[in-house]
PDB file of C-alpha atoms and ligand atoms in Angstrom:
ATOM      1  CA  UNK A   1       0.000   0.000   0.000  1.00  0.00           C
ATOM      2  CA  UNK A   2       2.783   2.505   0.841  1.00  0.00           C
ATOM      3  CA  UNK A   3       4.790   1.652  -1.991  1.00  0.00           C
ATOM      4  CA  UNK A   4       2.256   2.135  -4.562  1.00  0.00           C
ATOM      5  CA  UNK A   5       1.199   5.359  -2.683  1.00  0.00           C
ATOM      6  CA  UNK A   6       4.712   5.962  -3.273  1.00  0.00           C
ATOM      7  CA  UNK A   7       4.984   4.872  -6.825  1.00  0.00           C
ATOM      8  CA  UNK A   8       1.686   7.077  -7.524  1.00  0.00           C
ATOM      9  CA  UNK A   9       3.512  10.356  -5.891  1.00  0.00           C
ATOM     10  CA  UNK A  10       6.570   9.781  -7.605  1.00  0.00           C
ATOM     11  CA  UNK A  11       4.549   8.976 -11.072  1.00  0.00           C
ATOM     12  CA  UNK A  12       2.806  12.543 -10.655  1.00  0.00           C
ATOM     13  CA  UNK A  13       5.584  14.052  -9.528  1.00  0.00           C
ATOM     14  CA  UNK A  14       7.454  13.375 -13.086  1.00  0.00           C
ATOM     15  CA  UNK A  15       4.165  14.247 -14.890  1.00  0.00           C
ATOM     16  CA  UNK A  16       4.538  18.032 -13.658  1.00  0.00           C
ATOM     17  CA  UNK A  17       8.308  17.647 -14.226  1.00  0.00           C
ATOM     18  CA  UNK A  18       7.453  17.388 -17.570  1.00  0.00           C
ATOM     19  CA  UNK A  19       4.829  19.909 -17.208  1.00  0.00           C
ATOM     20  CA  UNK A  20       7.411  22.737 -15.935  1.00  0.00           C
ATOM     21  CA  UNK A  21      10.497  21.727 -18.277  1.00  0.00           C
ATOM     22  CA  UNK A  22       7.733  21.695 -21.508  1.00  0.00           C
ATOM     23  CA  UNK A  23       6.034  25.461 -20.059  1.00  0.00           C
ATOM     24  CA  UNK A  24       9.496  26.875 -19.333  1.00  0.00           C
ATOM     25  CA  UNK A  25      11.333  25.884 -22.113  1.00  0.00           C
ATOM     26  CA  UNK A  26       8.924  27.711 -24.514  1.00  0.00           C
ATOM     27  CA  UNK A  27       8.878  30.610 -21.683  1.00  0.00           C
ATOM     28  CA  UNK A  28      12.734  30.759 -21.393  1.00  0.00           C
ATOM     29  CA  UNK A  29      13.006  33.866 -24.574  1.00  0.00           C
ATOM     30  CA  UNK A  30      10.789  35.915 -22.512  1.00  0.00           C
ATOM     31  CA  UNK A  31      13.237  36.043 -19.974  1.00  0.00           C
ATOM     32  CA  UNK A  32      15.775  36.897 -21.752  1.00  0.00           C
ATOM     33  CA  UNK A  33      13.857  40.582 -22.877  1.00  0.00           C
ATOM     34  CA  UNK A  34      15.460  43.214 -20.807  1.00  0.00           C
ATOM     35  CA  UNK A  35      11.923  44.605 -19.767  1.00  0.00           C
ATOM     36  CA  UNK A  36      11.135  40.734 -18.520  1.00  0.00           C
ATOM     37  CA  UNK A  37       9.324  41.247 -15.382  1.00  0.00           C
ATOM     38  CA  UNK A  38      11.916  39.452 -13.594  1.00  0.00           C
ATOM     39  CA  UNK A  39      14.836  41.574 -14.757  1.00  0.00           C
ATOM     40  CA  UNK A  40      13.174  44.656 -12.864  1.00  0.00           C
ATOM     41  CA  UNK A  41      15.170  46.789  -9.844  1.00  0.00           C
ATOM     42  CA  UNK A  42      12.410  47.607  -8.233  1.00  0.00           C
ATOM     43  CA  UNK A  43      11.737  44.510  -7.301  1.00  0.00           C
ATOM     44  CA  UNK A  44      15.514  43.327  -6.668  1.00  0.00           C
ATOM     45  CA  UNK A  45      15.622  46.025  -4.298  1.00  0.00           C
ATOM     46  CA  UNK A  46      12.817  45.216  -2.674  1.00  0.00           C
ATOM     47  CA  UNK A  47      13.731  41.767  -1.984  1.00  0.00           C
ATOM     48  CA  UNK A  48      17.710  42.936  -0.829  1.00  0.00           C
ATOM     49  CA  UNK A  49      15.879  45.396   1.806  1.00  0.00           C
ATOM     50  CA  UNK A  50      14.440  42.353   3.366  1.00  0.00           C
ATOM     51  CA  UNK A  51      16.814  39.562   2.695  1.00  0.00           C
ATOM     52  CA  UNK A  52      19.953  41.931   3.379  1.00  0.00           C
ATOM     53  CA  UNK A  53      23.465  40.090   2.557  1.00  0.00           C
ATOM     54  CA  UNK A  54      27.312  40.677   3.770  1.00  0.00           C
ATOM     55  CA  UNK A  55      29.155  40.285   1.199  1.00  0.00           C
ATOM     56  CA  UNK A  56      30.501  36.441   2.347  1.00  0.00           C
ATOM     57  CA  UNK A  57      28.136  34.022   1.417  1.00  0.00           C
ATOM     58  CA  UNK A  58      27.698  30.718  -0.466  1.00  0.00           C
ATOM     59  CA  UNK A  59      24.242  31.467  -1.918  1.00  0.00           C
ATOM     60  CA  UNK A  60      22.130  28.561  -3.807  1.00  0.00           C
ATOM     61  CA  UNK A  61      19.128  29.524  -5.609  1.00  0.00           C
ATOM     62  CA  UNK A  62      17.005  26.785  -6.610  1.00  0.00           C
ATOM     63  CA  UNK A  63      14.574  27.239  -9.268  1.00  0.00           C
ATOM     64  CA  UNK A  64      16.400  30.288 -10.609  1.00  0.00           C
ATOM     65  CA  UNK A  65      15.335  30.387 -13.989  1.00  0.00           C
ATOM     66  CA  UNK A  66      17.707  32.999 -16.038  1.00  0.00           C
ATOM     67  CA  UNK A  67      19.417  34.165 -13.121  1.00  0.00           C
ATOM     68  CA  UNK A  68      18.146  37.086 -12.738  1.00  0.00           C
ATOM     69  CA  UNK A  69      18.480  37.438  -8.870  1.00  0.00           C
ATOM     70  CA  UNK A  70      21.315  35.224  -9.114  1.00  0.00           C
ATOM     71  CA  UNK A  71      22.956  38.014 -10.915  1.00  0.00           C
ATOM     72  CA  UNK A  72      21.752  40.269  -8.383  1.00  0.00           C
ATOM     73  CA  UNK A  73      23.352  38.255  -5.324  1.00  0.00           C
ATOM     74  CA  UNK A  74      26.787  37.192  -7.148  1.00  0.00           C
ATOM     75  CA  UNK A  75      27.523  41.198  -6.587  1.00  0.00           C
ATOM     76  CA  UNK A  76      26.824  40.907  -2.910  1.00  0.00           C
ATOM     77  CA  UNK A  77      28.111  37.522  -1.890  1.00  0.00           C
ATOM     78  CA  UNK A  78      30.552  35.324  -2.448  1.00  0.00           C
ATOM     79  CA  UNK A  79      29.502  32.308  -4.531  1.00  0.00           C
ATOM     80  CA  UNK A  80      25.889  31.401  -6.136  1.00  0.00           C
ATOM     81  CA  UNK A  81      24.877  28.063  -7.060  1.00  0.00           C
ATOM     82  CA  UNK A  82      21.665  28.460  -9.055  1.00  0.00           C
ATOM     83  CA  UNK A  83      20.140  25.258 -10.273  1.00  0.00           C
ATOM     84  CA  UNK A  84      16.944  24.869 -12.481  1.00  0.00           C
ATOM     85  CA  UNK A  85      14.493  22.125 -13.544  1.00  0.00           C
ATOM     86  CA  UNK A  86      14.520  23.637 -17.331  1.00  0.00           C
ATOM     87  CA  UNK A  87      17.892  23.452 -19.279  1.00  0.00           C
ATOM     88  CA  UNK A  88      16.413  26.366 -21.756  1.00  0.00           C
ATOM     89  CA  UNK A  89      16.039  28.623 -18.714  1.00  0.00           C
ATOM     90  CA  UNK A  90      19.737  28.057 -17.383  1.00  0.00           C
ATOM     91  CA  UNK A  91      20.881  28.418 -21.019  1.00  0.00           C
ATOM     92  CA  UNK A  92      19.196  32.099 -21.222  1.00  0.00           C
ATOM     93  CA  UNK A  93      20.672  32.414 -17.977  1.00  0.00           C
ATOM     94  CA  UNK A  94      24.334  31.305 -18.985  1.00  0.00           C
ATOM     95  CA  UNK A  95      23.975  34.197 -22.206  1.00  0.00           C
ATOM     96  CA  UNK A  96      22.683  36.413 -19.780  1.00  0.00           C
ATOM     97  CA  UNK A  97      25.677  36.560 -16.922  1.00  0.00           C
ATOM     98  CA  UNK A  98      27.867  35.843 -19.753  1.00  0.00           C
ATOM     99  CA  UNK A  99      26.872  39.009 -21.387  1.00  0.00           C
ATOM    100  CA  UNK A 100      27.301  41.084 -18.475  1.00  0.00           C
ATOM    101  CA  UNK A 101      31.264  39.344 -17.294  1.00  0.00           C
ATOM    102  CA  UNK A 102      29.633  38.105 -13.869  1.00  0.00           C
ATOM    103  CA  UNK A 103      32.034  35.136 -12.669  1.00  0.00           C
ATOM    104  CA  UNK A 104      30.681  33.937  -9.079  1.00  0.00           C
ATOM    105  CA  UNK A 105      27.684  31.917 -10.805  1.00  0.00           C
ATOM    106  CA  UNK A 106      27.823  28.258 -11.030  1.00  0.00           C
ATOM    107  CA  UNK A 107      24.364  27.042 -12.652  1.00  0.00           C
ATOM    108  CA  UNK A 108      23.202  23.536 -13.158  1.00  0.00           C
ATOM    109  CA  UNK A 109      20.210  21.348 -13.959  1.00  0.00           C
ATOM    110  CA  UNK A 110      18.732  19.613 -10.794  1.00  0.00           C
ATOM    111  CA  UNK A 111      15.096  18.798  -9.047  1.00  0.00           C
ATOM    112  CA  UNK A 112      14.830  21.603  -5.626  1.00  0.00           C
ATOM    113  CA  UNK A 113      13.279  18.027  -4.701  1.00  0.00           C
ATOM    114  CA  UNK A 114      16.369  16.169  -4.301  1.00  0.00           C
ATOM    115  CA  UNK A 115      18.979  19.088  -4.205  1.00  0.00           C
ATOM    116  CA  UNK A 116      22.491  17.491  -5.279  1.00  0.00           C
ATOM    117  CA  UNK A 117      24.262  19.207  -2.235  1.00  0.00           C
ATOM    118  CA  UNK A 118      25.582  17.860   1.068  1.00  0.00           C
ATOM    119  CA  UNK A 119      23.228  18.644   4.088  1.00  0.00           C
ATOM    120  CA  UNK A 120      24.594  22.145   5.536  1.00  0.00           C
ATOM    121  CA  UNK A 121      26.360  22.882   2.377  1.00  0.00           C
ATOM    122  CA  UNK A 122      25.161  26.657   2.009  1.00  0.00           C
ATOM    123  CA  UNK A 123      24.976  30.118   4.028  1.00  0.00           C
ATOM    124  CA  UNK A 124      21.949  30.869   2.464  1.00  0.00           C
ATOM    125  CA  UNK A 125      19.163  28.831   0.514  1.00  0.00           C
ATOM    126  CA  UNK A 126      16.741  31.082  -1.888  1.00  0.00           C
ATOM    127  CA  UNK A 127      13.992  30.909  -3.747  1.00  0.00           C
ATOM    128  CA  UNK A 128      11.915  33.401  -6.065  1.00  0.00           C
ATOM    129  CA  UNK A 129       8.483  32.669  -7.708  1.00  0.00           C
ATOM    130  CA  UNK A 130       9.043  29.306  -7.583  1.00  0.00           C
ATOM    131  CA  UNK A 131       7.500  27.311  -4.603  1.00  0.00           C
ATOM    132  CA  UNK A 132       4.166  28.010  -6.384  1.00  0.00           C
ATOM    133  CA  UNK A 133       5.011  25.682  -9.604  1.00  0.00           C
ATOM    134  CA  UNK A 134       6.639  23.215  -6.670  1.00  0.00           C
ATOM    135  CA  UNK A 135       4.454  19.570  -7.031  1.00  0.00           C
ATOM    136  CA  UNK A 136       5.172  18.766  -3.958  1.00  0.00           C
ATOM    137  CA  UNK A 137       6.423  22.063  -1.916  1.00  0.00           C
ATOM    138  CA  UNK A 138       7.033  20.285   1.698  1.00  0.00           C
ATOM    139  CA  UNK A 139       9.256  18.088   0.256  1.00  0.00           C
ATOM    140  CA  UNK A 140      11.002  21.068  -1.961  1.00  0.00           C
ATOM    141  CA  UNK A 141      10.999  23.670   1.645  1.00  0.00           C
ATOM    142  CA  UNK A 142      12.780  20.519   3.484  1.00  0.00           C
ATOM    143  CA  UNK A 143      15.589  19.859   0.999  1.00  0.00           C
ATOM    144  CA  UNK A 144      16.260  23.972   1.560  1.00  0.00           C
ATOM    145  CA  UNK A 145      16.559  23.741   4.961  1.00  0.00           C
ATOM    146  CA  UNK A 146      18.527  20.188   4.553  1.00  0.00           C
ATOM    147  CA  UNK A 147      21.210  21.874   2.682  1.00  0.00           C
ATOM    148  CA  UNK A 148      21.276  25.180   4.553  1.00  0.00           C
ATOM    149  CA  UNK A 149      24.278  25.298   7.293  1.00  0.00           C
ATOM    150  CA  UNK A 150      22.955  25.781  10.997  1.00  0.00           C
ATOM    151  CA  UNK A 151      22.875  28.958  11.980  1.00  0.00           C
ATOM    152  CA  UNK A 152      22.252  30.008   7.874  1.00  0.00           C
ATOM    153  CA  UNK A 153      18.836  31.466   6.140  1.00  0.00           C
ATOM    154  CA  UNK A 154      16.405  30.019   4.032  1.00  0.00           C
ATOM    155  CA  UNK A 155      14.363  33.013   2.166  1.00  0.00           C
ATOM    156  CA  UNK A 156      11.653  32.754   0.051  1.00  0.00           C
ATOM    157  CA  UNK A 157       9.865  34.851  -1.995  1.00  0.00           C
ATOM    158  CA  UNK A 158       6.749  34.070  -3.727  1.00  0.00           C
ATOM    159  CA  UNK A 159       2.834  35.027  -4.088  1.00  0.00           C
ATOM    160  CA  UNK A 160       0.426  33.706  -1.525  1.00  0.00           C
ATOM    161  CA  UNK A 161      -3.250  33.121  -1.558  1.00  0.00           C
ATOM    162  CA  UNK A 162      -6.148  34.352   0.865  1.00  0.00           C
ATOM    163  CA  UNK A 163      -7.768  31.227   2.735  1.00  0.00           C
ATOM    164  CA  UNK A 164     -11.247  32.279   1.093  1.00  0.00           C
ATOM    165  CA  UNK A 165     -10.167  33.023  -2.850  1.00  0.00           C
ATOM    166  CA  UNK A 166      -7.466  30.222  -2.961  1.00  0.00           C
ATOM    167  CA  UNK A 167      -9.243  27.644  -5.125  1.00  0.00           C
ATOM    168  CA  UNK A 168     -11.131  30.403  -7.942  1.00  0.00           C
ATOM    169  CA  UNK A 169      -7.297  32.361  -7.655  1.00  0.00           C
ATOM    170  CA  UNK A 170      -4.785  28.722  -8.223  1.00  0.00           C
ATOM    171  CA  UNK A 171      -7.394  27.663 -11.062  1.00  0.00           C
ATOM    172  CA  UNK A 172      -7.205  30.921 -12.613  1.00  0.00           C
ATOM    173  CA  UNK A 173      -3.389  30.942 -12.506  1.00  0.00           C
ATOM    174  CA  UNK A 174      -3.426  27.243 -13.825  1.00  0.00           C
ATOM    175  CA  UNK A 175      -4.941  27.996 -17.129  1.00  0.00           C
ATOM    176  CA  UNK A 176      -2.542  30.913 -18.039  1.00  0.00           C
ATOM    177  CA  UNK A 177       0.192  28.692 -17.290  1.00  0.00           C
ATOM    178  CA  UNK A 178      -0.313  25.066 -16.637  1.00  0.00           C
ATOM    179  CA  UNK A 179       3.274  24.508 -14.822  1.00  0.00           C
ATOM    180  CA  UNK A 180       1.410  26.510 -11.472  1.00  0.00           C
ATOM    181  CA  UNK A 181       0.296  24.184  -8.955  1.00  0.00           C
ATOM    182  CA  UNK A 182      -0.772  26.433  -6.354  1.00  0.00           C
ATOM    183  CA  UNK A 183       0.413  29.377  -4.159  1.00  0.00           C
ATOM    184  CA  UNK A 184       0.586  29.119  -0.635  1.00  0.00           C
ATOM    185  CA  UNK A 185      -0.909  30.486   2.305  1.00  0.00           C
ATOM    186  CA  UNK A 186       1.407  32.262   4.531  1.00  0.00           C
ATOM    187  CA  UNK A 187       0.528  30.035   7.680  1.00  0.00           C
ATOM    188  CA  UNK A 188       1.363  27.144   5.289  1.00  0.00           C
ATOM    189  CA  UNK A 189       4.688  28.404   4.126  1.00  0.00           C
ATOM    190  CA  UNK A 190       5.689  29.432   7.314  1.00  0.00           C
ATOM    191  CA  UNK A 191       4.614  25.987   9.113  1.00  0.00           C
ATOM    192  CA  UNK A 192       7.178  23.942   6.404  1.00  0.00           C
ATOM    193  CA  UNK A 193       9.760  25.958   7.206  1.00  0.00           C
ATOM    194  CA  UNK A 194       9.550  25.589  11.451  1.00  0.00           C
ATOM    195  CA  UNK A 195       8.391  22.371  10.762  1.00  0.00           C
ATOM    196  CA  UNK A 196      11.829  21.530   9.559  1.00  0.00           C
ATOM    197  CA  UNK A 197      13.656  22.986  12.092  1.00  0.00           C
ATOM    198  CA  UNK A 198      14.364  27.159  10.812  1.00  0.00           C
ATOM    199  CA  UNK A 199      12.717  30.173  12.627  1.00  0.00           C
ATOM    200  CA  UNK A 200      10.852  32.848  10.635  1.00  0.00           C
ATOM    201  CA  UNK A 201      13.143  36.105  11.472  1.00  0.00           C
ATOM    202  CA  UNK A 202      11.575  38.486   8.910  1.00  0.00           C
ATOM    203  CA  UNK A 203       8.707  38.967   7.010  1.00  0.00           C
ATOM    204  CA  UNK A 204       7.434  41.611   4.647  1.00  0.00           C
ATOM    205  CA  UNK A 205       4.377  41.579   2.455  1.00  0.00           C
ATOM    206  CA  UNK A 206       2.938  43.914  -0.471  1.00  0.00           C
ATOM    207  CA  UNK A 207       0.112  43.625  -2.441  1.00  0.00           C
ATOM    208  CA  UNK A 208       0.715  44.248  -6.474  1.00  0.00           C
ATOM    209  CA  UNK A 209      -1.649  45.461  -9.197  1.00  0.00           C
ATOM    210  CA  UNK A 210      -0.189  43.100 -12.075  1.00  0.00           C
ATOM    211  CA  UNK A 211      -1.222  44.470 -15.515  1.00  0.00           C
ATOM    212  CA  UNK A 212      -3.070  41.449 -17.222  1.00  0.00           C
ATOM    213  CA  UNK A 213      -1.826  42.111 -20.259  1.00  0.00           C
ATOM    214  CA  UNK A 214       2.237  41.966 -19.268  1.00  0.00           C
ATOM    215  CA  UNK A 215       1.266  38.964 -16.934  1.00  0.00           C
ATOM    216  CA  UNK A 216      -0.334  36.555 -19.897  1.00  0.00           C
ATOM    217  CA  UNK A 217       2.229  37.954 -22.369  1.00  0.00           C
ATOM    218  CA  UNK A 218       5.217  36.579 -20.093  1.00  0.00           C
ATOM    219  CA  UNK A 219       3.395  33.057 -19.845  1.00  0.00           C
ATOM    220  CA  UNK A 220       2.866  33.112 -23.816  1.00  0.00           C
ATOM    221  CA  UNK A 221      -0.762  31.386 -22.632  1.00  0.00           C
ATOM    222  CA  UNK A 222      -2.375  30.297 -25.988  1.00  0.00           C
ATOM    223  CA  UNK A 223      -4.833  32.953 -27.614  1.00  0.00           C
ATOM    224  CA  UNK A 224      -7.884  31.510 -26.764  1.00  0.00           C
ATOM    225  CA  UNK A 225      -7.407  31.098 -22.772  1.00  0.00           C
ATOM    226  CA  UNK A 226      -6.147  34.240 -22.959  1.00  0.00           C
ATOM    227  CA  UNK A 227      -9.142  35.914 -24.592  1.00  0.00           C
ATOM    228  CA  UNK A 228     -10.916  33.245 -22.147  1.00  0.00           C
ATOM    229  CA  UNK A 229      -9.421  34.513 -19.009  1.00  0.00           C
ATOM    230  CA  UNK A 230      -9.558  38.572 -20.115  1.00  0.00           C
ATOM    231  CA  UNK A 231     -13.763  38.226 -20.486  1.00  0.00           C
ATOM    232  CA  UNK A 232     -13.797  36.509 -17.190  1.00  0.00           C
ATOM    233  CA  UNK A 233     -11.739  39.287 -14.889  1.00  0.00           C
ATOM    234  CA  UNK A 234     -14.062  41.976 -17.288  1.00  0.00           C
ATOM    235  CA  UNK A 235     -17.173  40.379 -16.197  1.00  0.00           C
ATOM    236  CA  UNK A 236     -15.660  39.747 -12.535  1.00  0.00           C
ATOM    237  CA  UNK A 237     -14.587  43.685 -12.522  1.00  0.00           C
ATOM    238  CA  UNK A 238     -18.294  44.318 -13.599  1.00  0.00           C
ATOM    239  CA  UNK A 239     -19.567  42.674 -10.247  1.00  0.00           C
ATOM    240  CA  UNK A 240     -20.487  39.580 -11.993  1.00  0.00           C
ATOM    241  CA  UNK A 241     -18.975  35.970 -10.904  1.00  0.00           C
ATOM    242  CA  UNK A 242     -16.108  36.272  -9.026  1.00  0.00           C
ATOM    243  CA  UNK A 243     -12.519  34.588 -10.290  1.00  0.00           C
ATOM    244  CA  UNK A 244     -10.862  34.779  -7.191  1.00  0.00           C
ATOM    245  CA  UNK A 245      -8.065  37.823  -8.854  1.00  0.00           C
ATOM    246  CA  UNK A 246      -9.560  40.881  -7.728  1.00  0.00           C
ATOM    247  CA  UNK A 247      -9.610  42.738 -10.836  1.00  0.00           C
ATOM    248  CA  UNK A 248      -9.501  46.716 -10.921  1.00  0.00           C
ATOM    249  CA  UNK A 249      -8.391  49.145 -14.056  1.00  0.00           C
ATOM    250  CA  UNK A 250      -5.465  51.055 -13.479  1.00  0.00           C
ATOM    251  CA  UNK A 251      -4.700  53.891 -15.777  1.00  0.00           C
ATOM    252  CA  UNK A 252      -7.588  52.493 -17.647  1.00  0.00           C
ATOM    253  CA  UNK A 253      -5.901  48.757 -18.060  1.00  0.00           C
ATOM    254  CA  UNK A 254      -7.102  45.617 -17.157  1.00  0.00           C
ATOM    255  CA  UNK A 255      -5.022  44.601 -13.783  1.00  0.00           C
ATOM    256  CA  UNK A 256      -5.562  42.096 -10.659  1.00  0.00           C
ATOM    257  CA  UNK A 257      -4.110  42.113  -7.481  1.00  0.00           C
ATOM    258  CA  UNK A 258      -1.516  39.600  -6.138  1.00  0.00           C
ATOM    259  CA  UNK A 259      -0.092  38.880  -2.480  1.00  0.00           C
ATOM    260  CA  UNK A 260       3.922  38.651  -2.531  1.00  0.00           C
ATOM    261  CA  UNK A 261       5.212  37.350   0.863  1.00  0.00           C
ATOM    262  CA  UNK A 262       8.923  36.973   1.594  1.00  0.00           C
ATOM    263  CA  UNK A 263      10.044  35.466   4.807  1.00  0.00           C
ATOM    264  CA  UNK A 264      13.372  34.910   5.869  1.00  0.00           C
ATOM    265  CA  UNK A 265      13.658  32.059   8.433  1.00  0.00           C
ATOM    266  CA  UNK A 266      17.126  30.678  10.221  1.00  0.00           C
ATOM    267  CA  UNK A 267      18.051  27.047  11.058  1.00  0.00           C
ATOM    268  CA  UNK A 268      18.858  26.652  14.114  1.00  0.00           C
TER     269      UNK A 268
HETATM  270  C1  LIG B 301       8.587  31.706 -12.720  1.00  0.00           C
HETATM  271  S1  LIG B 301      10.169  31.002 -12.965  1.00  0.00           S
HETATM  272  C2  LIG B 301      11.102  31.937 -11.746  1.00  0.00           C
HETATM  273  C3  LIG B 301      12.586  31.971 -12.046  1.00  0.00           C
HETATM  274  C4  LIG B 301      13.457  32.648 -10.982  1.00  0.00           C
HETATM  275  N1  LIG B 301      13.273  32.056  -9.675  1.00  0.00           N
HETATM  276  C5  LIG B 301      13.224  34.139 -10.913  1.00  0.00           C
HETATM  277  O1  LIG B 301      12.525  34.600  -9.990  1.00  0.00           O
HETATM  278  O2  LIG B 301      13.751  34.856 -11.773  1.00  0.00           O
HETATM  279  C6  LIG B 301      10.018  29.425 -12.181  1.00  0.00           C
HETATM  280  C7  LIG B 301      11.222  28.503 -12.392  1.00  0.00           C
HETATM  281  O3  LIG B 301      11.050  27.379 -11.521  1.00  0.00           O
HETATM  282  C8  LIG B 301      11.648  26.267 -12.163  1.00  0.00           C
HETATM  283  N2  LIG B 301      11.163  25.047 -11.478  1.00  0.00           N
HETATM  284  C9  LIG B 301       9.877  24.650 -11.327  1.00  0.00           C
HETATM  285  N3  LIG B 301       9.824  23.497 -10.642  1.00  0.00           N
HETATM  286  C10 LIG B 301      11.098  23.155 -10.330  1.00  0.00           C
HETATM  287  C11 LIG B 301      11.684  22.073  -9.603  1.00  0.00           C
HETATM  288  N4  LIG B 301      10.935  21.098  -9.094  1.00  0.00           N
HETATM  289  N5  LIG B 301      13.023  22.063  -9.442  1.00  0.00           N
HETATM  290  C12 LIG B 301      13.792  23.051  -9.963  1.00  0.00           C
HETATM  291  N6  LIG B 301      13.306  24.086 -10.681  1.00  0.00           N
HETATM  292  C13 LIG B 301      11.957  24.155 -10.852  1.00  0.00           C
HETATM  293  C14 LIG B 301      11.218  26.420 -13.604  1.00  0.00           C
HETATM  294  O4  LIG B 301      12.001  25.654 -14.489  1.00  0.00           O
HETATM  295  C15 LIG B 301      11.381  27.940 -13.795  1.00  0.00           C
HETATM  296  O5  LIG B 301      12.660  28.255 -14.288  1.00  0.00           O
END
């Protein structure tokens, strides 16, 4: 019984593999557009504020994508390891560091699931956007605290969802990209990291209009979910059924609100 419970997990677990490597590799040229959402300062500086660094770390970043905020940290620590599901997203990422003569990045393919590291191996353990495309996220929070040194930080930054939209919101966000499973909810996120032996130090929240338009452009969804999902948040902005995205116009656009949480935990 527990080995085919097993066998089932670990069969699903390769399904969505397949599901991120497939959405990311046809993803992976958006990332590589300077005005990529995750290229922007703003929110690099954001995310420095709370997660400061001195200048000596070994950094990993798992599910780093292109290496954006891997670029960010190899200025302020020592060493970053970034590793990645999706070979086309570490291959924008290589062009991109490349490009720019940064020499403290070491990137390589590898499942956050079963990290390739020696327990205690890092200073600090990071993650951006990520945990929410994470099958199976307890598993991925304990292999970041695994490999994390006592006495080292485990931050992670991602969107959340609200207890009472969560299932209308994760749908939503699975049909404009399929590779979502679902975002946390803070009490959630914080419970796998305590629950595997790190205490939350810092947390900081903000809540983001993100234009619609930008946010199905960078997922490349297919026309006709998009034009699917835009009558939906218009009808939903009217006051009719609710998706779960709180949709509002800014500057006369079409934009819903997400939760970004980052917390910054230690092991002890
Ligand atoms: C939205 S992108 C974010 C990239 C990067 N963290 C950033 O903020 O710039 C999500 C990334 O998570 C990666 N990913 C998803 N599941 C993964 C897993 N189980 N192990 C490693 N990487 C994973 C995908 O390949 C993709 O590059």
């Amino acid at each position: 019984m527990a080995d085919s419970a097993a066998t089932a997990a670990s069969a699903r677990e390769s399904d969505h593999s397949t599901t991120v490597r497939q959405e990311f590799a046809r993803q992976a040229p958006t990332f590589a557009q300077d005005d990529s959402f995750f290229a922007s300062e703003r929110l690099a500086r954001w995310i420095l504020r709370t997660v400061s660094l001195e200048g000596v770390e070994v950094a990993l970043e798992v599910a780093c994508g292109a290496s954006h905020f891997g670029e960010v940290m190899a200025a302020e620590v020592r060493q970053v390891v970034g590793l990645d599901l999706t070979p086309e997203m570490l291959a924008t990422g290589q062009q991109r560091l490349a490009g720019r003569g940064v020499g403290n990045v070491l990137l390589q393919t590898g499942d956050v699931a079963r990290l390739p590291f020696l327990d205690g191996s890092f200073d600090l353990v990071f993650c951006r956007f990520a945990v929410h495309h994470f099958d199976a996220p307890a598993q991925a929070i304990a292999e970041m605290v695994r490999t994390c040194r006592p006495g080292g930080r485990i931050a992670i930054v991602d969107m959340v969802s609200r207890p009472e939209l969560n299932e209308r919101f994760n749908t939503m966000e699975r049909r404009r990209d399929p590779s979502h499973t679902r975002a946390l909810a803070i009490e959630e996120l914080h419970g796998m990291l305590e629950g595997n032996g790190a205490v939350i130090e810092v947390t900081t929240d903000r809540e983001v209009p993100m234009n619609v338009e930008g946010w199905l452009a960078q997922s490349l969804t297919p026309a006709a979910e998009a034009d699917a999902i835009r009558a939906e948040l218009r009808v939903d902005l009217d006051g009719g059924t609710a998706t779960g995205m709180r949709p509002l116009l800014k500057d006369g656009e079409l934009h819903f609100l997400q939760d970004w949480h980052i917390a910054v935990a230690r092991k002890r």
